[in-house]
Every structure is written in structure tokens, then in C-alpha cells.
């Protein structure tokens, strides 16, 4: 992990949709941080709350119908949830920029690429609002012949090229944090790899921090410094990427990894996670993953697990996370019933 200073800190964020008895909680006590230059990937199935968490960073979720009953979102030490509209305007597209899933719907079809990037420059860096800067930005994201392509309309570009234009618009303001919400989902597999390579390259060259939102664990290995896995509105595992990918500790993370196709080794049938993500407002009791968990035990439907730092830098929300470790480490889990029973028996 990088030792740079803290850029973003989300503390105990709660986000509700609706009001009164009909309110449903989409984000329930999420805490995350991102340091300058760091890439954090937020992974989970559709509907787990990852996109609304990401949109909350620039307060892009309309309130109402949403409300924030608790929590703080500290960006460079200032709480986004308590900012005025003018302060928020400076943050959006200035300190934080977004890339979304569908470039074809994010770009305006009636304006040429040039005028769309120019608009972003005029808003955030008026001193740099020139054709030379547009060409430089398009070159930065790997668009060939940028002098002529900037005169194209979006429909004249392929999906991959459209996403590159979106990335250049996001970079026009020289953001400290780039939030990429499923940036490759609408693209072909080969183009997905190119866009991930491009994001990794830009992160290294420009030194910006990145929050990458994805449902696909298969694309994060090459780019993430740390990974956070989300389920039913909560973080269930958070760890350095290499450690989490080599030994996931939460049964949900393990199941997600088993559902990713591998290019090497013997061809194996992919394992689907049984059932589906619970609906907002209808979360199961105890551990929210228990109806789908292959490792659930008798007390999982009754005892909600806390997110605990079980090893240095490794946070897990599961009573039985230590089942994934080799035998000598198993006693590390203070919630392990066998350990509790043994302690009670010995009177300690
Ligand atoms: Fe599975 Fe129980 Fe762990 Fe939840 S607490 S993930 S149900 S083993």
C-alpha cells in the first residue's frame, strides 16, 4: 500500500431511499479510505450498493429520495455531506471526476468530441481551453489522429473509442480522484482489457487516485492496490489486492472468485453462487449472506458479524473467516465457537 496522504475517507456511511416506515437502507455503515495515488477496487454483484456509494462521493445521489442518516465523506479533510451547492460544484469534475458504464449514453450525440471536451476545460481549467490541449488529452488516452478525430460526432466512434473520449473528458480537469463505475461492462472483452491497461497506465503517469467499481473480480488483479468486497449494503472483506486474490477469507469473496473463468489450467465448470442478492429492505437476519453461504453454521442466521481487522490490513465480516487459513492460524479468530467453548471449559 502507498504511504501517501489520505485523500478520501468514508466513515460509517448510511444511505436510505424513501422516508419513514417505507425507507430502505442501500448502504449500511460503509467505511473506506483512499490515499493519494492509490487504486481501490470496490467489487460486488449488481444491487449491492457499490454504485450509490461511489456516487455519494460527489453527492450525485438526489436527496430526496435519498437521505444520509449517518456518516461522513471526507475529501481532502472536508465533509462532502455538509458542503454548500457552490462548494460541491467545485468538487464535481474538479477534485473528483467520473467515468460511467455506457459511453454512448454519457456523450451528447449532437455535439462533436471537440466541443464536449472544450466544455469540460472551460468549466475547470479555462486557461487550458485550446485545441492543442484537446489534442494532448486525446493522445493521452491513445486516440489515433486526434486532430481529425476531435471533429467526429460520438456515433462515428467505436465503443472503445467513445470510452477513451469519456476518459479524456474526465482527465480534462486534472482530478485528484477518478471514479470509474463499471467502465468496461458495455465493451467487448478485448476492448475491456485495453481500457483497463489504459487506466493503469494513466494512473501511473498522472499519479491520481482511482476508485474502480466492478462486478468482475477477473479484471482487478492488474490494477488494484486494495480491494473491497461489498454485499447487501455492507463491506464484507477489505484487503491488499494481492493478499485477497491469493487467499480470500470471506465465503462470498471465495464464491465470487470461483465464478471467474480462468484462462490457464484445466477447463473447469464455473461455480455459480446460489440464489440472488437480497432486495433492499429485505436483508436476511444475522449474517446477510447466510442463505447463500456454503459455509454457514447454526448461529449465522442469528448473529450479525462485525467487520473486524483479523490480520494486519485484512478486514473480514464473517464469524468463521479462519476456516480459510491453515490450521495453526485458526485460533486467531476470537469468535470461533470452538475456541469460546474451550475457553469456557477451562474457565478462562
Ligand atoms: Fe457464511 Fe456464517 Fe461467515 Fe456469514 S458468518 S459468511 S453465513 S460462515
Short mmCIF file of C-alpha atoms and ligand atoms in Angstrom, two decimals:
data_model
loop_
_atom_site.label_atom_id
_atom_site.label_comp_id
_atom_site.label_asym_id
_atom_site.label_seq_id
_atom_site.Cartn_x
_atom_site.Cartn_y
_atom_site.Cartn_z
CA UNK A 1 0.00 0.00 0.00
CA UNK A 2 1.14 3.54 -0.75
CA UNK A 3 2.31 5.79 2.14
CA UNK A 4 0.89 8.93 0.51
CA UNK A 5 -1.50 11.11 2.46
CA UNK A 6 -5.17 10.34 2.85
CA UNK A 7 -7.33 11.74 0.02
CA UNK A 8 -10.75 10.27 0.77
CA UNK A 9 -12.15 8.82 3.95
CA UNK A 10 -15.71 7.47 4.14
CA UNK A 11 -16.76 6.87 7.74
CA UNK A 12 -19.77 4.76 8.72
CA UNK A 13 -21.82 5.93 5.71
CA UNK A 14 -25.54 5.11 5.77
CA UNK A 15 -27.78 5.88 2.80
CA UNK A 16 -31.57 5.40 2.80
CA UNK A 17 -34.08 5.60 -0.05
CA UNK A 18 -37.57 6.76 0.91
CA UNK A 19 -38.73 8.02 4.27
CA UNK A 20 -40.38 6.85 7.48
CA UNK A 21 -41.50 3.22 7.69
CA UNK A 22 -41.04 2.74 3.93
CA UNK A 23 -37.34 3.73 3.97
CA UNK A 24 -34.89 1.11 2.75
CA UNK A 25 -31.19 1.17 3.55
CA UNK A 26 -28.98 0.77 0.47
CA UNK A 27 -25.66 1.49 2.19
CA UNK A 28 -25.24 0.37 5.78
CA UNK A 29 -22.20 1.58 7.69
CA UNK A 30 -19.61 1.61 4.91
CA UNK A 31 -16.11 2.82 5.86
CA UNK A 32 -13.40 3.13 3.21
CA UNK A 33 -10.31 5.20 2.57
CA UNK A 34 -8.17 6.02 -0.45
CA UNK A 35 -4.69 7.52 -0.32
CA UNK A 36 -3.24 9.83 -2.99
CA UNK A 37 -2.13 7.75 -5.97
CA UNK A 38 -3.84 4.59 -4.68
CA UNK A 39 -6.31 2.44 -6.62
CA UNK A 40 -9.11 0.87 -4.62
CA UNK A 41 -11.49 -1.53 -6.39
CA UNK A 42 -14.99 -1.93 -4.99
CA UNK A 43 -16.38 -5.29 -6.07
CA UNK A 44 -19.81 -6.89 -5.74
CA UNK A 45 -22.90 -8.08 -7.57
CA UNK A 46 -25.43 -5.64 -9.04
CA UNK A 47 -27.62 -4.12 -6.35
CA UNK A 48 -25.09 -4.45 -3.51
CA UNK A 49 -24.78 -0.66 -3.05
CA UNK A 50 -21.37 -0.07 -4.64
CA UNK A 51 -22.51 2.45 -7.28
CA UNK A 52 -24.54 4.60 -4.86
CA UNK A 53 -21.54 4.59 -2.51
CA UNK A 54 -19.35 5.84 -5.38
CA UNK A 55 -21.89 8.45 -6.49
CA UNK A 56 -22.15 9.73 -2.92
CA UNK A 57 -18.50 10.86 -3.05
CA UNK A 58 -19.59 13.86 -5.15
CA UNK A 59 -23.13 13.80 -3.69
CA UNK A 60 -24.61 12.81 -7.03
CA UNK A 61 -27.43 10.75 -5.49
CA UNK A 62 -30.53 13.03 -5.47
CA UNK A 63 -31.75 13.91 -1.96
CA UNK A 64 -34.69 13.24 -1.78
CA UNK A 65 -35.48 10.40 -2.44
CA UNK A 66 -32.14 9.50 -0.79
CA UNK A 67 -31.01 10.68 2.64
CA UNK A 68 -27.87 10.18 4.70
CA UNK A 69 -28.93 9.38 8.30
CA UNK A 70 -25.31 8.90 9.40
CA UNK A 71 -21.73 9.07 8.27
CA UNK A 72 -19.08 11.36 6.83
CA UNK A 73 -17.38 11.56 3.44
CA UNK A 74 -14.14 13.43 3.99
CA UNK A 75 -12.46 14.52 0.76
CA UNK A 76 -9.14 16.23 1.47
CA UNK A 77 -10.40 16.55 5.05
CA UNK A 78 -13.71 18.32 4.18
CA UNK A 79 -17.07 16.62 4.64
CA UNK A 80 -18.94 16.37 1.32
CA UNK A 81 -22.24 15.78 3.15
CA UNK A 82 -22.05 19.24 4.74
CA UNK A 83 -20.91 21.26 1.71
CA UNK A 84 -22.89 24.08 0.07
CA UNK A 85 -24.02 23.81 -3.57
CA UNK A 86 -21.20 26.15 -4.68
CA UNK A 87 -18.57 24.08 -2.88
CA UNK A 88 -20.00 20.90 -4.43
CA UNK A 89 -19.80 22.41 -7.93
CA UNK A 90 -16.05 22.94 -7.48
CA UNK A 91 -15.58 19.37 -6.23
CA UNK A 92 -17.55 17.73 -9.07
CA UNK A 93 -15.36 17.33 -12.09
CA UNK A 94 -12.66 19.35 -10.31
CA UNK A 95 -11.24 17.22 -7.49
CA UNK A 96 -13.35 14.15 -8.41
CA UNK A 97 -14.18 13.03 -11.96
CA UNK A 98 -16.37 10.13 -13.05
CA UNK A 99 -16.39 7.67 -15.94
CA UNK A 100 -19.61 5.73 -16.36
CA UNK A 101 -20.62 2.38 -17.80
CA UNK A 102 -22.18 3.38 -21.13
CA UNK A 103 -20.07 5.89 -23.07
CA UNK A 104 -22.69 6.01 -25.83
CA UNK A 105 -25.30 7.42 -23.44
CA UNK A 106 -22.87 9.61 -21.48
CA UNK A 107 -21.65 11.50 -24.58
CA UNK A 108 -24.01 14.04 -26.15
CA UNK A 109 -24.83 12.69 -29.66
CA UNK A 110 -25.40 16.14 -31.22
CA UNK A 111 -22.04 17.70 -30.30
CA UNK A 112 -18.63 16.90 -31.77
CA UNK A 113 -15.95 15.42 -29.50
CA UNK A 114 -14.06 18.72 -29.60
CA UNK A 115 -16.87 20.82 -28.14
CA UNK A 116 -17.62 18.27 -25.40
CA UNK A 117 -14.02 18.24 -24.16
CA UNK A 118 -13.80 22.04 -24.60
CA UNK A 119 -16.84 22.47 -22.32
CA UNK A 120 -15.14 20.48 -19.58
CA UNK A 121 -11.91 22.52 -19.98
CA UNK A 122 -13.76 25.87 -19.89
CA UNK A 123 -15.50 24.83 -16.70
CA UNK A 124 -12.50 23.56 -14.77
CA UNK A 125 -9.32 24.86 -16.46
CA UNK A 126 -10.30 27.87 -18.63
CA UNK A 127 -6.64 28.81 -19.10
CA UNK A 128 -6.10 25.48 -20.94
CA UNK A 129 -9.23 25.60 -23.14
CA UNK A 130 -7.44 25.28 -26.50
CA UNK A 131 -7.43 22.83 -29.41
CA UNK A 132 -3.81 21.95 -28.54
CA UNK A 133 -4.91 20.78 -25.10
CA UNK A 134 -7.76 18.72 -26.59
CA UNK A 135 -5.28 17.03 -28.94
CA UNK A 136 -2.95 16.37 -26.00
CA UNK A 137 -5.78 14.80 -23.96
CA UNK A 138 -6.92 12.61 -26.87
CA UNK A 139 -3.32 11.47 -27.43
CA UNK A 140 -3.01 10.70 -23.71
CA UNK A 141 -5.89 8.21 -23.95
CA UNK A 142 -4.50 6.62 -27.14
CA UNK A 143 -6.82 8.03 -29.81
CA UNK A 144 -5.04 7.94 -33.18
CA UNK A 145 -5.09 11.04 -35.43
CA UNK A 146 -6.59 13.22 -32.66
CA UNK A 147 -6.57 16.38 -34.83
CA UNK A 148 -9.19 14.85 -37.13
CA UNK A 149 -10.99 12.59 -34.61
CA UNK A 150 -11.85 15.57 -32.40
CA UNK A 151 -14.14 16.75 -35.21
CA UNK A 152 -16.11 13.49 -35.15
CA UNK A 153 -19.54 13.02 -33.61
CA UNK A 154 -19.81 10.23 -30.99
CA UNK A 155 -21.66 7.89 -33.40
CA UNK A 156 -18.61 7.93 -35.71
CA UNK A 157 -16.50 6.28 -32.97
CA UNK A 158 -16.43 2.66 -31.79
CA UNK A 159 -17.49 1.82 -28.20
CA UNK A 160 -13.85 1.60 -27.08
CA UNK A 161 -13.01 4.98 -28.68
CA UNK A 162 -16.09 6.55 -27.07
CA UNK A 163 -14.93 5.34 -23.66
CA UNK A 164 -11.46 6.81 -24.36
CA UNK A 165 -13.12 10.16 -25.14
CA UNK A 166 -15.06 9.92 -21.85
CA UNK A 167 -11.79 9.26 -20.01
CA UNK A 168 -10.15 12.28 -21.70
CA UNK A 169 -13.09 14.46 -20.60
CA UNK A 170 -12.72 13.16 -17.04
CA UNK A 171 -8.99 13.95 -17.12
CA UNK A 172 -9.51 17.46 -18.54
CA UNK A 173 -9.91 18.87 -15.02
CA UNK A 174 -6.78 17.08 -13.73
CA UNK A 175 -8.75 15.38 -10.92
CA UNK A 176 -7.16 14.06 -7.74
CA UNK A 177 -9.59 11.12 -7.75
CA UNK A 178 -11.02 9.32 -10.78
CA UNK A 179 -14.12 7.23 -10.08
CA UNK A 180 -14.69 4.63 -12.79
CA UNK A 181 -18.12 2.97 -12.39
CA UNK A 182 -18.14 -0.31 -14.36
CA UNK A 183 -16.13 1.38 -17.17
CA UNK A 184 -15.75 -1.80 -19.22
CA UNK A 185 -19.12 -3.52 -18.78
CA UNK A 186 -20.61 -2.35 -22.09
CA UNK A 187 -17.47 -3.20 -24.11
CA UNK A 188 -16.14 -6.30 -25.90
CA UNK A 189 -13.70 -8.45 -23.92
CA UNK A 190 -10.62 -7.38 -25.92
CA UNK A 191 -11.57 -3.70 -25.58
CA UNK A 192 -12.18 -4.21 -21.84
CA UNK A 193 -8.55 -5.28 -21.44
CA UNK A 194 -7.37 -2.23 -23.42
CA UNK A 195 -9.38 0.17 -21.25
CA UNK A 196 -8.08 -1.43 -18.02
CA UNK A 197 -4.50 -1.19 -19.40
CA UNK A 198 -5.13 2.45 -20.27
CA UNK A 199 -6.46 3.26 -16.77
CA UNK A 200 -3.47 1.55 -15.16
CA UNK A 201 -1.07 3.44 -17.42
CA UNK A 202 -2.79 6.80 -16.75
CA UNK A 203 -2.78 6.19 -13.01
CA UNK A 204 1.00 5.63 -13.09
CA UNK A 205 1.71 8.59 -15.39
CA UNK A 206 -0.59 11.11 -13.73
CA UNK A 207 -0.29 9.89 -10.13
CA UNK A 208 -4.02 10.24 -9.45
CA UNK A 209 -6.02 8.05 -7.11
CA UNK A 210 -8.72 5.80 -8.54
CA UNK A 211 -11.87 4.12 -7.28
CA UNK A 212 -12.82 1.36 -9.71
CA UNK A 213 -16.30 -0.11 -9.31
CA UNK A 214 -16.87 -3.51 -10.87
CA UNK A 215 -18.82 -6.75 -10.51
CA UNK A 216 -15.95 -8.60 -12.22
CA UNK A 217 -13.12 -9.82 -9.97
CA UNK A 218 -11.36 -11.04 -13.11
CA UNK A 219 -10.31 -7.53 -14.20
CA UNK A 220 -8.99 -6.09 -10.93
CA UNK A 221 -5.78 -8.08 -10.37
CA UNK A 222 -3.63 -5.92 -12.66
CA UNK A 223 -4.79 -2.54 -11.43
CA UNK A 224 -5.92 -2.61 -7.77
CA UNK A 225 -3.73 -1.78 -4.78
CA UNK A 226 -6.52 -2.76 -2.40
CA UNK A 227 -9.87 -4.50 -2.87
CA UNK A 228 -13.12 -4.00 -1.00
CA UNK A 229 -15.90 -6.56 -1.49
CA UNK A 230 -19.46 -5.40 -0.87
CA UNK A 231 -22.59 -7.45 -0.18
CA UNK A 232 -26.10 -6.27 0.72
CA UNK A 233 -25.03 -2.72 1.54
CA UNK A 234 -22.01 -3.65 3.67
CA UNK A 235 -18.29 -4.19 3.17
CA UNK A 236 -17.61 -7.89 3.83
CA UNK A 237 -13.89 -8.02 3.03
CA UNK A 238 -11.16 -5.39 2.58
CA UNK A 239 -7.50 -6.19 1.99
CA UNK A 240 -4.40 -5.55 -0.14
CA UNK A 241 -5.28 -6.87 -3.62
CA UNK A 242 -2.54 -9.49 -3.88
CA UNK A 243 -3.37 -10.95 -0.45
CA UNK A 244 -7.12 -11.04 -1.06
CA UNK A 245 -6.76 -12.60 -4.51
CA UNK A 246 -4.29 -15.25 -3.34
CA UNK A 247 -6.30 -16.16 -0.22
CA UNK A 248 -9.81 -14.73 0.08
CA UNK A 249 -11.09 -15.11 3.65
CA UNK A 250 -14.81 -14.36 3.27
CA UNK A 251 -17.01 -17.12 1.79
CA UNK A 252 -18.66 -14.56 -0.53
CA UNK A 253 -15.28 -13.44 -1.92
CA UNK A 254 -14.33 -17.10 -2.34
CA UNK A 255 -17.56 -17.76 -4.24
CA UNK A 256 -17.02 -14.70 -6.46
CA UNK A 257 -13.53 -15.94 -7.32
CA UNK A 258 -14.83 -19.41 -8.19
CA UNK A 259 -17.25 -17.82 -10.64
CA UNK A 260 -14.47 -16.09 -12.62
CA UNK A 261 -13.30 -18.04 -15.72
CA UNK A 262 -9.56 -18.88 -15.77
CA UNK A 263 -7.50 -18.92 -18.97
CA UNK A 264 -4.79 -21.25 -17.60
CA UNK A 265 -5.02 -24.80 -16.23
CA UNK A 266 -7.60 -27.47 -16.91
CA UNK A 267 -11.03 -26.33 -18.11
CA UNK A 268 -13.45 -26.49 -15.17
CA UNK A 269 -17.17 -25.86 -14.83
CA UNK A 270 -17.74 -22.42 -13.26
CA UNK A 271 -19.43 -22.40 -9.89
CA UNK A 272 -22.46 -20.12 -9.66
CA UNK A 273 -23.39 -18.52 -6.33
CA UNK A 274 -26.80 -19.98 -5.44
CA UNK A 275 -29.74 -17.59 -5.00
CA UNK A 276 -29.60 -13.88 -5.65
CA UNK A 277 -28.68 -10.64 -3.90
CA UNK A 278 -31.41 -9.85 -1.32
CA UNK A 279 -33.74 -6.96 -2.09
CA UNK A 280 -33.19 -3.64 -0.39
CA UNK A 281 -35.12 -3.56 2.86
CA UNK A 282 -35.43 -7.36 2.98
CA UNK A 283 -31.98 -8.32 4.22
CA UNK A 284 -31.77 -11.71 5.96
CA UNK A 285 -31.26 -11.77 9.74
CA UNK A 286 -27.86 -12.40 11.28
CA UNK A 287 -25.21 -12.66 8.58
CA UNK A 288 -26.83 -11.23 5.43
CA UNK A 289 -25.01 -13.81 3.29
CA UNK A 290 -26.19 -16.84 5.29
CA UNK A 291 -28.96 -18.08 2.88
CA UNK A 292 -26.34 -18.35 0.09
CA UNK A 293 -23.27 -19.25 2.15
CA UNK A 294 -21.89 -22.77 1.64
CA UNK A 295 -20.07 -22.47 4.99
CA UNK A 296 -22.96 -21.17 7.13
CA UNK A 297 -23.24 -22.67 10.61
CA UNK A 298 -26.10 -22.91 13.09
CA UNK A 299 -25.63 -19.44 14.59
CA UNK A 300 -25.06 -17.50 11.34
CA UNK A 301 -28.78 -16.61 10.88
CA UNK A 302 -28.87 -15.16 14.40
CA UNK A 303 -25.56 -13.35 14.99
CA UNK A 304 -24.70 -10.47 12.60
CA UNK A 305 -20.91 -10.47 12.14
CA UNK A 306 -18.88 -7.26 12.57
CA UNK A 307 -16.22 -6.13 10.09
CA UNK A 308 -13.01 -6.87 12.04
CA UNK A 309 -9.32 -6.46 11.29
CA UNK A 310 -8.43 -10.12 11.68
CA UNK A 311 -4.86 -9.85 10.39
CA UNK A 312 -2.82 -6.65 9.75
CA UNK A 313 -4.57 -4.76 6.91
CA UNK A 314 -7.16 -7.54 6.41
CA UNK A 315 -10.75 -6.81 7.36
CA UNK A 316 -13.42 -9.52 7.23
CA UNK A 317 -17.12 -9.71 8.20
CA UNK A 318 -17.52 -13.42 8.99
CA UNK A 319 -17.57 -15.40 12.26
CA UNK A 320 -15.71 -18.28 10.60
CA UNK A 321 -13.22 -16.45 8.39
CA UNK A 322 -10.34 -18.52 9.85
CA UNK A 323 -11.63 -21.68 8.17
CA UNK A 324 -9.79 -20.40 5.07
CA UNK A 325 -6.44 -20.35 6.89
CA UNK A 326 -4.00 -23.19 7.52
CA UNK A 327 -4.62 -24.98 10.85
CA UNK A 328 -2.15 -23.11 13.17
CA UNK A 329 -3.85 -19.76 12.41
CA UNK A 330 -7.37 -20.89 13.19
CA UNK A 331 -7.29 -19.91 16.85
CA UNK A 332 -6.74 -16.25 15.84
CA UNK A 333 -10.48 -15.73 15.45
CA UNK A 334 -11.87 -14.60 18.83
CA UNK A 335 -15.39 -15.53 17.65
CA UNK A 336 -14.53 -19.11 16.81
CA UNK A 337 -17.12 -21.15 18.81
CA UNK A 338 -14.66 -23.99 19.31
CA UNK A 339 -12.26 -21.50 20.87
CA UNK A 340 -15.01 -19.92 23.01
CA UNK A 341 -16.16 -23.39 24.17
CA UNK A 342 -12.60 -24.40 25.01
CA UNK A 343 -12.09 -21.16 26.97
CA UNK A 344 -15.34 -21.66 28.88
CA UNK A 345 -14.43 -25.25 29.67
CA UNK A 346 -11.05 -24.19 31.02
CA UNK A 347 -12.58 -21.27 32.96
CA UNK A 348 -10.54 -18.57 31.07
FE1 LIG B 1 -21.08 -17.66 5.95
FE2 LIG B 1 -21.61 -17.60 8.58
FE3 LIG B 1 -19.45 -16.37 7.61
FE4 LIG B 1 -21.85 -15.39 7.13
S1 LIG B 1 -20.86 -15.55 9.15
S2 LIG B 1 -20.22 -15.61 5.66
S3 LIG B 1 -23.07 -17.27 6.90
S4 LIG B 1 -19.86 -18.59 7.60
#
